[in-house]
PDB file of C-alpha atoms in Angstrom:
ATOM      1  CA  MET A   1      10.673  -0.185 -26.832  1.00 47.00           C
ATOM      2  CA  GLY A   2      10.961  -1.577 -23.023  1.00 46.00           C
ATOM      3  CA  SER A   3      14.520  -1.700 -22.504  1.00 58.00           C
ATOM      4  CA  GLN A   4      15.105  -4.651 -20.121  1.00 71.00           C
ATOM      5  CA  SER A   5      11.666  -6.633 -21.099  1.00 71.00           C
ATOM      6  CA  GLY A   6      12.154  -6.914 -24.909  1.00 82.00           C
ATOM      7  CA  MET A   7       8.414  -5.869 -24.938  1.00 86.00           C
ATOM      8  CA  THR A   8       7.058  -2.801 -27.059  1.00 86.00           C
ATOM      9  CA  ASP A   9       5.701  -0.186 -25.328  1.00 78.00           C
ATOM     10  CA  ARG A  10       1.866  -1.051 -26.554  1.00 82.00           C
ATOM     11  CA  GLN A  11       2.852  -4.727 -25.185  1.00 84.00           C
ATOM     12  CA  ILE A  12       3.459  -3.458 -22.086  1.00 79.00           C
ATOM     13  CA  ASP A  13       0.498  -0.746 -21.669  1.00 76.00           C
ATOM     14  CA  LYS A  14      -1.738  -4.035 -22.425  1.00 81.00           C
ATOM     15  CA  ARG A  15      -0.332  -6.117 -19.343  1.00 84.00           C
ATOM     16  CA  VAL A  16      -0.435  -3.184 -16.913  1.00 81.00           C
ATOM     17  CA  ASP A  17      -3.790  -2.518 -15.115  1.00 80.00           C
ATOM     18  CA  GLY A  18      -5.816   0.546 -16.292  1.00 79.00           C
ATOM     19  CA  PHE A  19      -5.982   1.967 -12.254  1.00 80.00           C
ATOM     20  CA  LEU A  20      -2.268   1.541 -11.884  1.00 84.00           C
ATOM     21  CA  LEU A  21      -1.791   3.848 -15.268  1.00 84.00           C
ATOM     22  CA  VAL A  22      -4.083   6.323 -13.734  1.00 85.00           C
ATOM     23  CA  ARG A  23      -2.252   6.247 -10.403  1.00 86.00           C
ATOM     24  CA  ILE A  24       1.194   6.903 -12.160  1.00 88.00           C
ATOM     25  CA  ALA A  25      -0.726   9.723 -14.315  1.00 89.00           C
ATOM     26  CA  TYR A  26      -1.481  11.098 -11.097  1.00 90.00           C
ATOM     27  CA  LEU A  27       1.570  10.670  -9.316  1.00 89.00           C
ATOM     28  CA  ARG A  28       3.415  12.785 -12.633  1.00 88.00           C
ATOM     29  CA  LEU A  29       0.846  15.464 -12.549  1.00 89.00           C
ATOM     30  CA  SER A  30       1.193  15.801  -8.780  1.00 88.00           C
ATOM     31  CA  THR A  31       5.004  15.874  -8.809  1.00 86.00           C
ATOM     32  CA  LEU A  32       5.078  18.468 -11.622  1.00 86.00           C
ATOM     33  CA  ILE A  33       2.704  20.697  -9.438  1.00 86.00           C
ATOM     34  CA  ASN A  34       4.863  20.490  -6.369  1.00 83.00           C
ATOM     35  CA  HIS A  35       8.010  21.051  -8.633  1.00 81.00           C
ATOM     36  CA  LEU A  36       6.526  24.218 -10.211  1.00 82.00           C
ATOM     37  CA  SER A  37       4.496  25.760  -7.019  1.00 77.00           C
ATOM     38  CA  THR A  38       6.643  27.784  -4.708  1.00 74.00           C
ATOM     39  CA  GLN A  39       4.102  27.312  -2.321  1.00 74.00           C
ATOM     40  CA  GLN A  40       3.975  23.843  -2.377  1.00 68.00           C
ATOM     41  CA  ARG A  41       7.512  23.068  -2.552  1.00 68.00           C
ATOM     42  CA  HIS A  42       7.834  22.897   1.201  1.00 73.00           C
ATOM     43  CA  ILE A  43       5.195  20.334   1.706  1.00 77.00           C
ATOM     44  CA  SER A  44       5.807  16.590   1.182  1.00 80.00           C
ATOM     45  CA  GLN A  45       4.319  15.978  -2.301  1.00 80.00           C
ATOM     46  CA  TRP A  46       4.216  12.017  -1.288  1.00 83.00           C
ATOM     47  CA  GLU A  47       1.847  13.634   2.098  1.00 84.00           C
ATOM     48  CA  GLN A  48      -0.174  15.453  -0.515  1.00 82.00           C
ATOM     49  CA  ILE A  49      -0.512  12.543  -2.763  1.00 83.00           C
ATOM     50  CA  ASP A  50      -1.622  10.263  -0.139  1.00 85.00           C
ATOM     51  CA  PHE A  51      -3.846  12.512   1.138  1.00 87.00           C
ATOM     52  CA  ARG A  52      -5.882  13.045  -1.894  1.00 86.00           C
ATOM     53  CA  LEU A  53      -6.077   9.225  -2.987  1.00 83.00           C
ATOM     54  CA  LEU A  54      -7.177   8.119   0.583  1.00 86.00           C
ATOM     55  CA  SER A  55     -10.019  11.201   0.179  1.00 88.00           C
ATOM     56  CA  MET A  56     -10.664   9.628  -2.391  1.00 85.00           C
ATOM     57  CA  HIS A  57     -12.616   6.657  -0.597  1.00 85.00           C
ATOM     58  CA  ASN A  58     -14.860   8.857   1.104  1.00 90.00           C
ATOM     59  CA  PHE A  59     -16.548   9.765  -2.322  1.00 91.00           C
ATOM     60  CA  PRO A  60     -19.237   7.707  -4.444  1.00 93.00           C
ATOM     61  CA  VAL A  61     -17.443   5.194  -7.112  1.00 92.00           C
ATOM     62  CA  LEU A  62     -19.032   7.502  -9.761  1.00 93.00           C
ATOM     63  CA  PHE A  63     -16.733  10.362  -8.012  1.00 94.00           C
ATOM     64  CA  SER A  64     -13.460   8.454  -8.160  1.00 92.00           C
ATOM     65  CA  ASP A  65     -14.119   6.935 -11.387  1.00 92.00           C
ATOM     66  CA  THR A  66     -14.735  10.684 -12.852  1.00 94.00           C
ATOM     67  CA  PHE A  67     -11.532  11.407 -11.209  1.00 93.00           C
ATOM     68  CA  ASN A  68      -9.825   8.567 -12.642  1.00 92.00           C
ATOM     69  CA  LEU A  69     -11.035   9.579 -16.142  1.00 93.00           C
ATOM     70  CA  LEU A  70     -10.090  13.241 -15.974  1.00 94.00           C
ATOM     71  CA  VAL A  71      -6.674  12.409 -14.808  1.00 93.00           C
ATOM     72  CA  SER A  72      -6.016  10.155 -17.623  1.00 92.00           C
ATOM     73  CA  ARG A  73      -7.402  12.525 -20.018  1.00 92.00           C
ATOM     74  CA  LYS A  74      -5.205  15.199 -18.793  1.00 91.00           C
ATOM     75  CA  ASP A  75      -2.119  13.327 -18.724  1.00 89.00           C
ATOM     76  CA  HIS A  76      -2.899  12.142 -22.383  1.00 89.00           C
ATOM     77  CA  ALA A  77      -3.320  15.636 -23.429  1.00 86.00           C
ATOM     78  CA  LEU A  78      -0.142  16.768 -21.775  1.00 84.00           C
ATOM     79  CA  PHE A  79       2.341  13.724 -22.321  1.00 81.00           C
ATOM     80  CA  ALA A  80       0.947  11.640 -25.107  1.00 81.00           C
ATOM     81  CA  HIS A  81       3.480  13.322 -27.971  1.00 80.00           C
ATOM     82  CA  ASN A  82       6.550  13.273 -25.816  1.00 74.00           C
ATOM     83  CA  PRO A  83       6.472  17.119 -25.266  1.00 72.00           C
ATOM     84  CA  GLN A  84       9.747  19.091 -24.077  1.00 77.00           C
ATOM     85  CA  PHE A  85       8.615  20.230 -20.912  1.00 73.00           C
ATOM     86  CA  ALA A  86       9.438  23.799 -21.781  1.00 72.00           C
ATOM     87  CA  ASN A  87       6.596  23.675 -24.003  1.00 72.00           C
ATOM     88  CA  ILE A  88       4.326  22.491 -21.942  1.00 75.00           C
ATOM     89  CA  MET A  89       1.792  25.441 -20.813  1.00 78.00           C
ATOM     90  CA  ARG A  90       2.250  25.816 -17.003  1.00 80.00           C
ATOM     91  CA  GLU A  91      -1.349  26.694 -16.347  1.00 80.00           C
ATOM     92  CA  ASP A  92      -1.939  23.085 -17.929  1.00 80.00           C
ATOM     93  CA  ILE A  93      -0.465  21.127 -15.392  1.00 84.00           C
ATOM     94  CA  THR A  94      -2.979  20.678 -12.915  1.00 86.00           C
ATOM     95  CA  CYS A  95      -4.960  17.841 -11.198  1.00 90.00           C
ATOM     96  CA  PRO A  96      -8.903  17.685 -11.216  1.00 93.00           C
ATOM     97  CA  THR A  97     -10.661  19.597  -8.396  1.00 93.00           C
ATOM     98  CA  ASP A  98     -13.721  18.077  -6.658  1.00 93.00           C
ATOM     99  CA  GLN A  99     -15.544  21.022  -8.807  1.00 96.00           C
ATOM    100  CA  ASP A 100     -14.125  19.605 -12.035  1.00 95.00           C
ATOM    101  CA  ILE A 101     -14.968  16.077 -10.869  1.00 95.00           C
ATOM    102  CA  ARG A 102     -18.806  17.131  -9.875  1.00 94.00           C
ATOM    103  CA  ASP A 103     -19.170  19.539 -13.227  1.00 95.00           C
ATOM    104  CA  ALA A 104     -17.922  16.444 -15.234  1.00 95.00           C
ATOM    105  CA  ILE A 105     -20.413  14.035 -13.516  1.00 94.00           C
ATOM    106  CA  ASN A 106     -23.212  16.651 -14.029  1.00 92.00           C
ATOM    107  CA  GLN A 107     -22.321  16.595 -17.739  1.00 90.00           C
ATOM    108  CA  THR A 108     -23.062  13.158 -18.062  1.00 80.00           C
ATOM    109  CA  ILE A 109     -26.088  12.466 -15.352  1.00 64.00           C
ATOM    110  CA  ASP A 110     -29.418  13.572 -14.765  1.00 57.00           C
ATOM    111  CA  PRO A 111     -29.113  17.080 -12.753  1.00 53.00           C
ATOM    112  CA  ALA A 112     -31.718  15.769 -10.202  1.00 53.00           C
ATOM    113  CA  MET A 113     -29.298  13.367  -8.846  1.00 50.00           C
ATOM    114  CA  ASP A 114     -27.003  16.641  -7.959  1.00 51.00           C
ATOM    115  CA  ASP A 115     -26.926  16.075  -4.149  1.00 52.00           C
ATOM    116  CA  MET A 116     -25.465  12.644  -4.758  1.00 48.00           C
ATOM    117  CA  VAL A 117     -22.016  13.546  -5.498  1.00 46.00           C
TER     118      VAL A 117
END
């Protein structure tokens, strides 16, 4: 239950825009990746997040919609059941790559449209 609002989690979820939920999920994944990666630990996670989100504006809407869907699915798979951090498989903590997004699109659209993504 939302401690200060007096609303349940379900009530809060209904009031929050889906786009915002995807952004929060992406922030959570990106933060974990930055925390776990010795290579990325010295790079500002906010700079990386800003760069990725800004770069999404250069792609077709289908590409960003698919990115949002994949981030949401990943977040749900990792965190929907309130797991202990120690029980999450480190290799599962990833954000969708451009290739992951293209592959997901290609599974749902006509392959003749490949050159559009």
